[in-house]
Amino acid sequence: QVQLVESGGGLVQAGDGLRLSCAASGGIFRLYDMGWFRRAPGKEREFVAAISRSGDYTPYSDDVKGRFTISRDNAKSMVYLQMNSLKPEDTAIYYCVADSDLGGIVVVTTTPKYWGQGTQVTVSS
């Protein structure tokens, strides 16, 4: 079974940057589409960013476009989310997600099969 473990969350001030990391195991990493979701207090989970198997396609939600950057290192089975210019509304639990590419990258942006445990990001003002 695919396992995903996030790290790098913490407490920062508005305008700061933070990089989240996700370590994957239990599958052939380079064959999976990867991504990030988040859940803010009192809200439903929402899509943040995704990255294709080769890393050539990276869709983002409009809320984070231009501020966040997703990347992956297939040699290390790692995916990252670099968050810049953080805002208080970015406060949420961030989840690493993964899915087979059999259905295309759209699957990992909507209903990914595998989820990490989440890491808390808190942005103060």
CSV table of C-alpha atoms in Angstrom, one decimal:
chain,number,residue,atom,x,y,z
A,1,GLN,CA,0.0,0.0,0.0
A,2,VAL,CA,1.1,3.5,-0.8
A,3,GLN,CA,2.1,5.5,2.3
A,4,LEU,CA,2.6,9.3,2.4
A,5,VAL,CA,4.2,11.2,5.2
A,6,GLU,CA,4.2,15.0,5.3
A,7,SER,CA,6.5,17.3,7.2
A,8,GLY,CA,7.6,20.9,7.4
A,9,GLY,CA,4.5,22.5,8.8
A,10,GLY,CA,4.7,25.1,11.5
A,11,LEU,CA,3.8,28.6,12.7
A,12,VAL,CA,4.8,31.5,10.6
A,13,GLN,CA,3.9,35.2,10.2
A,14,ALA,CA,2.0,36.7,7.2
A,15,GLY,CA,4.4,37.3,4.3
A,16,ASP,CA,6.8,34.5,5.3
A,17,GLY,CA,7.6,31.4,3.3
A,18,LEU,CA,7.5,27.7,4.2
A,19,ARG,CA,8.3,24.4,2.4
A,20,LEU,CA,6.3,21.3,3.0
A,21,SER,CA,7.8,17.9,2.1
A,22,CYS,CA,6.1,14.5,1.5
A,23,ALA,CA,7.9,11.2,1.5
A,24,ALA,CA,6.2,8.4,-0.4
A,25,SER,CA,6.7,4.6,-0.1
A,26,GLY,CA,5.0,1.4,-1.0
A,27,GLY,CA,4.8,2.0,-4.8
A,28,ILE,CA,6.8,3.0,-7.8
A,29,PHE,CA,6.8,6.7,-7.2
A,30,ARG,CA,7.6,7.9,-10.7
A,31,LEU,CA,4.3,6.2,-11.9
A,32,TYR,CA,2.1,8.3,-9.7
A,33,ASP,CA,0.6,11.7,-10.0
A,34,MET,CA,1.1,13.7,-6.8
A,35,GLY,CA,-0.5,16.6,-5.2
A,36,TRP,CA,-1.5,18.7,-2.2
A,37,PHE,CA,-4.9,19.4,-0.6
A,38,ARG,CA,-5.7,21.5,2.5
A,39,ARG,CA,-8.5,21.8,5.0
A,40,ALA,CA,-9.0,25.1,6.8
A,41,PRO,CA,-10.8,25.3,10.1
A,42,GLY,CA,-14.5,24.8,9.6
A,43,LYS,CA,-14.1,24.2,5.8
A,44,GLU,CA,-14.1,21.3,3.4
A,45,ARG,CA,-10.9,20.0,1.9
A,46,GLU,CA,-9.8,21.8,-1.2
A,47,PHE,CA,-7.4,21.2,-4.0
A,48,VAL,CA,-4.1,23.1,-3.8
A,49,ALA,CA,-1.7,21.9,-6.4
A,50,ALA,CA,-0.7,18.8,-8.4
A,51,ILE,CA,2.2,17.5,-10.4
A,52,SER,CA,2.4,15.0,-13.2
A,53,ARG,CA,4.6,11.9,-13.2
A,54,SER,CA,7.4,13.7,-15.1
A,55,GLY,CA,6.8,17.0,-13.5
A,56,ASP,CA,6.0,18.8,-16.7
A,57,TYR,CA,2.4,19.7,-15.8
A,58,THR,CA,1.5,21.5,-12.5
A,59,PRO,CA,-2.0,22.7,-12.1
A,60,TYR,CA,-2.8,25.1,-9.2
A,61,SER,CA,-5.9,26.4,-7.5
A,62,ASP,CA,-6.5,30.1,-8.2
A,63,ASP,CA,-6.1,30.9,-4.5
A,64,VAL,CA,-2.4,29.9,-4.5
A,65,LYS,CA,-1.3,30.4,-8.1
A,66,GLY,CA,1.8,32.6,-8.3
A,67,ARG,CA,2.6,32.1,-4.6
A,68,PHE,CA,3.0,28.3,-4.3
A,69,THR,CA,5.2,26.0,-6.3
A,70,ILE,CA,4.9,22.2,-6.4
A,71,SER,CA,7.9,20.0,-7.3
A,72,ARG,CA,9.0,16.4,-7.1
A,73,ASP,CA,12.2,14.4,-7.0
A,74,ASN,CA,11.6,11.0,-8.4
A,75,ALA,CA,15.0,9.7,-7.4
A,76,LYS,CA,14.1,10.4,-3.8
A,77,SER,CA,10.4,9.6,-3.9
A,78,MET,CA,9.7,13.1,-2.6
A,79,VAL,CA,7.2,15.8,-3.4
A,80,TYR,CA,7.4,19.4,-2.2
A,81,LEU,CA,5.2,22.5,-1.8
A,82,GLN,CA,7.1,25.7,-1.6
A,83,MET,CA,4.7,28.4,-0.1
A,84,ASN,CA,5.6,32.0,-0.4
A,85,SER,CA,3.9,35.2,0.7
A,86,LEU,CA,1.7,33.3,3.1
A,87,LYS,CA,-1.6,34.8,4.2
A,88,PRO,CA,-3.6,34.1,7.3
A,89,GLU,CA,-6.2,32.4,5.1
A,90,ASP,CA,-3.6,29.8,4.1
A,91,THR,CA,-3.9,28.4,7.7
A,92,ALA,CA,-4.9,24.8,7.3
A,93,ILE,CA,-3.9,21.2,7.6
A,94,TYR,CA,-2.1,20.3,4.4
A,95,TYR,CA,-2.3,16.8,2.9
A,96,CYS,CA,-0.1,15.1,0.5
A,97,VAL,CA,-2.0,13.0,-2.0
A,98,ALA,CA,-1.3,10.4,-4.8
A,99,ASP,CA,-3.0,8.4,-7.4
A,100,SER,CA,-2.2,6.2,-10.4
A,101,ASP,CA,-2.0,8.0,-13.7
A,102,LEU,CA,-4.3,5.5,-15.3
A,103,GLY,CA,-7.2,8.0,-15.2
A,104,GLY,CA,-5.1,11.0,-15.9
A,105,ILE,CA,-3.9,13.8,-13.6
A,106,VAL,CA,-7.4,15.0,-13.2
A,107,VAL,CA,-8.0,12.2,-10.7
A,108,VAL,CA,-5.4,13.5,-8.2
A,109,THR,CA,-6.9,16.9,-8.4
A,110,THR,CA,-10.4,15.7,-7.4
A,111,THR,CA,-10.5,12.2,-5.8
A,112,PRO,CA,-7.0,11.0,-5.1
A,113,LYS,CA,-6.8,7.5,-3.7
A,114,TYR,CA,-4.0,7.9,-1.2
A,115,TRP,CA,-3.7,10.5,1.5
A,116,GLY,CA,-1.1,11.4,4.1
A,117,GLN,CA,-1.9,12.2,7.7
A,118,GLY,CA,-1.5,16.0,7.2
A,119,THR,CA,0.7,18.7,8.6
A,120,GLN,CA,-0.5,21.9,10.2
A,121,VAL,CA,0.4,25.3,8.8
A,122,THR,CA,-0.6,28.3,10.8
A,123,VAL,CA,-0.1,31.8,9.5
A,124,SER,CA,-0.5,34.7,12.0
A,125,SER,CA,-1.1,38.3,11.2
